[in-house]
């Protein structure tokens, strides 16, 4: 059997993909609770390593309504509090953005 340039390994992409799956996510937004909530929600974020990040809440029009964290964040899991006093009932987006990635979750505020 002689291999030439026209032959390709059908499993090459699968093997490369498996290596990527083993790597932990750089940022994980694991929970926003309670959901739905009335006055205050807790946002649980995990960073694989210390990184500069922003954790913010947006309304569905894309306007930032709360900034929960900004700047260097330590590695590990942290729980942030979001007090939503003065905001209208509705659906909001909690977004974590860092050099390692972006994660978003929806949360419902019911007054």
mmCIF file with all atom_site columns, N, CA, C and O in Angstrom, residues 52-80:
data_model
loop_
_atom_site.group_PDB
_atom_site.id
_atom_site.type_symbol
_atom_site.label_atom_id
_atom_site.label_alt_id
_atom_site.label_comp_id
_atom_site.label_asym_id
_atom_site.label_entity_id
_atom_site.label_seq_id
_atom_site.pdbx_PDB_ins_code
_atom_site.Cartn_x
_atom_site.Cartn_y
_atom_site.Cartn_z
_atom_site.occupancy
_atom_site.B_iso_or_equiv
_atom_site.pdbx_formal_charge
_atom_site.auth_seq_id
_atom_site.auth_comp_id
_atom_site.auth_asym_id
_atom_site.auth_atom_id
_atom_site.pdbx_PDB_model_num
ATOM 1   N N  . UNK A 1 52 ? -8.207  38.958 33.270 1.00 0.00 ? 52 UNK A N  1
ATOM 2   C CA . UNK A 1 52 ? -8.971  40.201 33.251 1.00 0.00 ? 52 UNK A CA 1
ATOM 3   C C  . UNK A 1 52 ? -10.326 39.886 32.640 1.00 0.00 ? 52 UNK A C  1
ATOM 4   O O  . UNK A 1 52 ? -10.400 39.259 31.579 1.00 0.00 ? 52 UNK A O  1
ATOM 5   N N  . UNK A 1 53 ? -11.391 40.282 33.314 1.00 0.00 ? 53 UNK A N  1
ATOM 6   C CA . UNK A 1 53 ? -12.732 39.933 32.845 1.00 0.00 ? 53 UNK A CA 1
ATOM 7   C C  . UNK A 1 53 ? -13.738 41.005 33.225 1.00 0.00 ? 53 UNK A C  1
ATOM 8   O O  . UNK A 1 53 ? -13.498 41.807 34.127 1.00 0.00 ? 53 UNK A O  1
ATOM 9   N N  . UNK A 1 54 ? -14.849 40.967 32.523 1.00 0.00 ? 54 UNK A N  1
ATOM 10  C CA . UNK A 1 54 ? -15.985 41.833 32.827 1.00 0.00 ? 54 UNK A CA 1
ATOM 11  C C  . UNK A 1 54 ? -17.213 40.948 32.975 1.00 0.00 ? 54 UNK A C  1
ATOM 12  O O  . UNK A 1 54 ? -17.455 40.081 32.131 1.00 0.00 ? 54 UNK A O  1
ATOM 13  N N  . UNK A 1 55 ? -17.978 41.160 34.046 1.00 0.00 ? 55 UNK A N  1
ATOM 14  C CA . UNK A 1 55 ? -19.242 40.472 34.249 1.00 0.00 ? 55 UNK A CA 1
ATOM 15  C C  . UNK A 1 55 ? -20.298 41.563 34.302 1.00 0.00 ? 55 UNK A C  1
ATOM 16  O O  . UNK A 1 55 ? -20.268 42.415 35.195 1.00 0.00 ? 55 UNK A O  1
ATOM 17  N N  . UNK A 1 56 ? -21.201 41.560 33.337 1.00 0.00 ? 56 UNK A N  1
ATOM 18  C CA . UNK A 1 56 ? -22.202 42.620 33.246 1.00 0.00 ? 56 UNK A CA 1
ATOM 19  C C  . UNK A 1 56 ? -23.562 42.040 32.919 1.00 0.00 ? 56 UNK A C  1
ATOM 20  O O  . UNK A 1 56 ? -23.681 40.907 32.433 1.00 0.00 ? 56 UNK A O  1
ATOM 21  N N  . UNK A 1 57 ? -24.602 42.844 33.181 1.00 0.00 ? 57 UNK A N  1
ATOM 22  C CA . UNK A 1 57 ? -25.981 42.459 32.892 1.00 0.00 ? 57 UNK A CA 1
ATOM 23  C C  . UNK A 1 57 ? -26.524 43.442 31.860 1.00 0.00 ? 57 UNK A C  1
ATOM 24  O O  . UNK A 1 57 ? -26.322 44.652 31.981 1.00 0.00 ? 57 UNK A O  1
ATOM 25  N N  . UNK A 1 58 ? -27.212 42.888 30.856 1.00 0.00 ? 58 UNK A N  1
ATOM 26  C CA . UNK A 1 58 ? -27.777 43.697 29.769 1.00 0.00 ? 58 UNK A CA 1
ATOM 27  C C  . UNK A 1 58 ? -29.267 43.439 29.641 1.00 0.00 ? 58 UNK A C  1
ATOM 28  O O  . UNK A 1 58 ? -29.732 42.325 29.890 1.00 0.00 ? 58 UNK A O  1
ATOM 29  N N  . UNK A 1 59 ? -30.001 44.477 29.209 1.00 0.00 ? 59 UNK A N  1
ATOM 30  C CA . UNK A 1 59 ? -31.402 44.257 28.877 1.00 0.00 ? 59 UNK A CA 1
ATOM 31  C C  . UNK A 1 59 ? -31.455 43.736 27.441 1.00 0.00 ? 59 UNK A C  1
ATOM 32  O O  . UNK A 1 59 ? -30.425 43.632 26.763 1.00 0.00 ? 59 UNK A O  1
ATOM 33  N N  . UNK A 1 60 ? -32.654 43.410 26.956 1.00 0.00 ? 60 UNK A N  1
ATOM 34  C CA . UNK A 1 60 ? -32.755 42.834 25.622 1.00 0.00 ? 60 UNK A CA 1
ATOM 35  C C  . UNK A 1 60 ? -32.519 43.840 24.502 1.00 0.00 ? 60 UNK A C  1
ATOM 36  O O  . UNK A 1 60 ? -32.398 43.459 23.338 1.00 0.00 ? 60 UNK A O  1
ATOM 37  N N  . UNK A 1 61 ? -32.395 45.111 24.833 1.00 0.00 ? 61 UNK A N  1
ATOM 38  C CA . UNK A 1 61 ? -32.045 46.133 23.849 1.00 0.00 ? 61 UNK A CA 1
ATOM 39  C C  . UNK A 1 61 ? -30.520 46.284 23.744 1.00 0.00 ? 61 UNK A C  1
ATOM 40  O O  . UNK A 1 61 ? -30.026 47.067 22.949 1.00 0.00 ? 61 UNK A O  1
ATOM 41  N N  . UNK A 1 62 ? -29.779 45.540 24.576 1.00 0.00 ? 62 UNK A N  1
ATOM 42  C CA . UNK A 1 62 ? -28.326 45.579 24.539 1.00 0.00 ? 62 UNK A CA 1
ATOM 43  C C  . UNK A 1 62 ? -27.703 46.636 25.439 1.00 0.00 ? 62 UNK A C  1
ATOM 44  O O  . UNK A 1 62 ? -26.501 46.852 25.409 1.00 0.00 ? 62 UNK A O  1
ATOM 45  N N  . UNK A 1 63 ? -28.524 47.287 26.259 1.00 0.00 ? 63 UNK A N  1
ATOM 46  C CA . UNK A 1 63 ? -28.001 48.312 27.176 1.00 0.00 ? 63 UNK A CA 1
ATOM 47  C C  . UNK A 1 63 ? -27.496 47.645 28.452 1.00 0.00 ? 63 UNK A C  1
ATOM 48  O O  . UNK A 1 63 ? -28.166 46.794 29.025 1.00 0.00 ? 63 UNK A O  1
ATOM 49  N N  . UNK A 1 64 ? -26.315 48.072 28.900 1.00 0.00 ? 64 UNK A N  1
ATOM 50  C CA . UNK A 1 64 ? -25.778 47.558 30.157 1.00 0.00 ? 64 UNK A CA 1
ATOM 51  C C  . UNK A 1 64 ? -26.578 48.155 31.303 1.00 0.00 ? 64 UNK A C  1
ATOM 52  O O  . UNK A 1 64 ? -26.699 49.370 31.410 1.00 0.00 ? 64 UNK A O  1
ATOM 53  N N  . UNK A 1 65 ? -27.123 47.296 32.178 1.00 0.00 ? 65 UNK A N  1
ATOM 54  C CA . UNK A 1 65 ? -27.916 47.772 33.307 1.00 0.00 ? 65 UNK A CA 1
ATOM 55  C C  . UNK A 1 65 ? -27.211 47.562 34.640 1.00 0.00 ? 65 UNK A C  1
ATOM 56  O O  . UNK A 1 65 ? -27.602 48.153 35.647 1.00 0.00 ? 65 UNK A O  1
ATOM 57  N N  . UNK A 1 66 ? -26.173 46.722 34.658 1.00 0.00 ? 66 UNK A N  1
ATOM 58  C CA . UNK A 1 66 ? -25.413 46.488 35.893 1.00 0.00 ? 66 UNK A CA 1
ATOM 59  C C  . UNK A 1 66 ? -24.030 45.956 35.538 1.00 0.00 ? 66 UNK A C  1
ATOM 60  O O  . UNK A 1 66 ? -23.880 45.159 34.610 1.00 0.00 ? 66 UNK A O  1
ATOM 61  N N  . UNK A 1 67 ? -23.036 46.403 36.276 1.00 0.00 ? 67 UNK A N  1
ATOM 62  C CA . UNK A 1 67 ? -21.669 45.904 36.146 1.00 0.00 ? 67 UNK A CA 1
ATOM 63  C C  . UNK A 1 67 ? -21.341 45.184 37.447 1.00 0.00 ? 67 UNK A C  1
ATOM 64  O O  . UNK A 1 67 ? -21.274 45.804 38.509 1.00 0.00 ? 67 UNK A O  1
ATOM 65  N N  . UNK A 1 68 ? -21.182 43.860 37.377 1.00 0.00 ? 68 UNK A N  1
ATOM 66  C CA . UNK A 1 68 ? -20.977 43.055 38.577 1.00 0.00 ? 68 UNK A CA 1
ATOM 67  C C  . UNK A 1 68 ? -19.503 42.888 38.934 1.00 0.00 ? 68 UNK A C  1
ATOM 68  O O  . UNK A 1 68 ? -19.157 42.747 40.101 1.00 0.00 ? 68 UNK A O  1
ATOM 69  N N  . UNK A 1 69 ? -18.628 42.877 37.942 1.00 0.00 ? 69 UNK A N  1
ATOM 70  C CA . UNK A 1 69 ? -17.185 42.739 38.188 1.00 0.00 ? 69 UNK A CA 1
ATOM 71  C C  . UNK A 1 69 ? -16.442 43.235 36.957 1.00 0.00 ? 69 UNK A C  1
ATOM 72  O O  . UNK A 1 69 ? -16.908 43.077 35.837 1.00 0.00 ? 69 UNK A O  1
ATOM 73  N N  . UNK A 1 70 ? -15.276 43.824 37.225 1.00 0.00 ? 70 UNK A N  1
ATOM 74  C CA . UNK A 1 70 ? -14.450 44.304 36.119 1.00 0.00 ? 70 UNK A CA 1
ATOM 75  C C  . UNK A 1 70 ? -13.000 44.312 36.581 1.00 0.00 ? 70 UNK A C  1
ATOM 76  O O  . UNK A 1 70 ? -12.705 44.676 37.720 1.00 0.00 ? 70 UNK A O  1
ATOM 77  N N  . UNK A 1 71 ? -12.096 43.894 35.711 1.00 0.00 ? 71 UNK A N  1
ATOM 78  C CA . UNK A 1 71 ? -10.677 43.874 36.039 1.00 0.00 ? 71 UNK A CA 1
ATOM 79  C C  . UNK A 1 71 ? -10.175 42.466 36.288 1.00 0.00 ? 71 UNK A C  1
ATOM 80  O O  . UNK A 1 71 ? -10.783 41.492 35.858 1.00 0.00 ? 71 UNK A O  1
ATOM 81  N N  . UNK A 1 72 ? -9.057  42.352 36.979 1.00 0.00 ? 72 UNK A N  1
ATOM 82  C CA . UNK A 1 72 ? -8.459  41.039 37.240 1.00 0.00 ? 72 UNK A CA 1
ATOM 83  C C  . UNK A 1 72 ? -9.337  40.212 38.176 1.00 0.00 ? 72 UNK A C  1
ATOM 84  O O  . UNK A 1 72 ? -9.753  40.690 39.226 1.00 0.00 ? 72 UNK A O  1
ATOM 85  N N  . UNK A 1 73 ? -9.596  38.989 37.741 1.00 0.00 ? 73 UNK A N  1
ATOM 86  C CA . UNK A 1 73 ? -10.396 38.053 38.523 1.00 0.00 ? 73 UNK A CA 1
ATOM 87  C C  . UNK A 1 73 ? -9.528  36.851 38.867 1.00 0.00 ? 73 UNK A C  1
ATOM 88  O O  . UNK A 1 73 ? -8.775  36.372 38.017 1.00 0.00 ? 73 UNK A O  1
ATOM 89  N N  . UNK A 1 74 ? -9.622  36.358 40.089 1.00 0.00 ? 74 UNK A N  1
ATOM 90  C CA . UNK A 1 74 ? -8.782  35.216 40.482 1.00 0.00 ? 74 UNK A CA 1
ATOM 91  C C  . UNK A 1 74 ? -9.286  33.916 39.856 1.00 0.00 ? 74 UNK A C  1
ATOM 92  O O  . UNK A 1 74 ? -10.452 33.799 39.477 1.00 0.00 ? 74 UNK A O  1
ATOM 93  N N  . UNK A 1 75 ? -8.399  32.938 39.777 1.00 0.00 ? 75 UNK A N  1
ATOM 94  C CA . UNK A 1 75 ? -8.803  31.609 39.322 1.00 0.00 ? 75 UNK A CA 1
ATOM 95  C C  . UNK A 1 75 ? -9.741  30.997 40.339 1.00 0.00 ? 75 UNK A C  1
ATOM 96  O O  . UNK A 1 75 ? -9.648  31.274 41.534 1.00 0.00 ? 75 UNK A O  1
ATOM 97  N N  . UNK A 1 76 ? -10.666 30.202 39.861 1.00 0.00 ? 76 UNK A N  1
ATOM 98  C CA . UNK A 1 76 ? -11.604 29.527 40.749 1.00 0.00 ? 76 UNK A CA 1
ATOM 99  C C  . UNK A 1 76 ? -13.011 30.057 40.583 1.00 0.00 ? 76 UNK A C  1
ATOM 100 O O  . UNK A 1 76 ? -13.300 30.865 39.700 1.00 0.00 ? 76 UNK A O  1
ATOM 101 N N  . UNK A 1 77 ? -13.885 29.608 41.468 1.00 0.00 ? 77 UNK A N  1
ATOM 102 C CA . UNK A 1 77 ? -15.304 29.955 41.407 1.00 0.00 ? 77 UNK A CA 1
ATOM 103 C C  . UNK A 1 77 ? -15.606 31.092 42.364 1.00 0.00 ? 77 UNK A C  1
ATOM 104 O O  . UNK A 1 77 ? -15.139 31.097 43.498 1.00 0.00 ? 77 UNK A O  1
ATOM 105 N N  . UNK A 1 78 ? -16.388 32.041 41.897 1.00 0.00 ? 78 UNK A N  1
ATOM 106 C CA . UNK A 1 78 ? -16.852 33.119 42.757 1.00 0.00 ? 78 UNK A CA 1
ATOM 107 C C  . UNK A 1 78 ? -18.334 33.366 42.503 1.00 0.00 ? 78 UNK A C  1
ATOM 108 O O  . UNK A 1 78 ? -18.847 33.100 41.419 1.00 0.00 ? 78 UNK A O  1
ATOM 109 N N  . UNK A 1 79 ? -19.019 33.830 43.529 1.00 0.00 ? 79 UNK A N  1
ATOM 110 C CA . UNK A 1 79 ? -20.438 34.135 43.430 1.00 0.00 ? 79 UNK A CA 1
ATOM 111 C C  . UNK A 1 79 ? -20.621 35.639 43.571 1.00 0.00 ? 79 UNK A C  1
ATOM 112 O O  . UNK A 1 79 ? -20.190 36.223 44.563 1.00 0.00 ? 79 UNK A O  1
ATOM 113 N N  . UNK A 1 80 ? -21.234 36.236 42.572 1.00 0.00 ? 80 UNK A N  1
ATOM 114 C CA . UNK A 1 80 ? -21.476 37.679 42.546 1.00 0.00 ? 80 UNK A CA 1
ATOM 115 C C  . UNK A 1 80 ? -22.953 37.940 42.795 1.00 0.00 ? 80 UNK A C  1
ATOM 116 O O  . UNK A 1 80 ? -23.808 37.172 42.359 1.00 0.00 ? 80 UNK A O  1
#
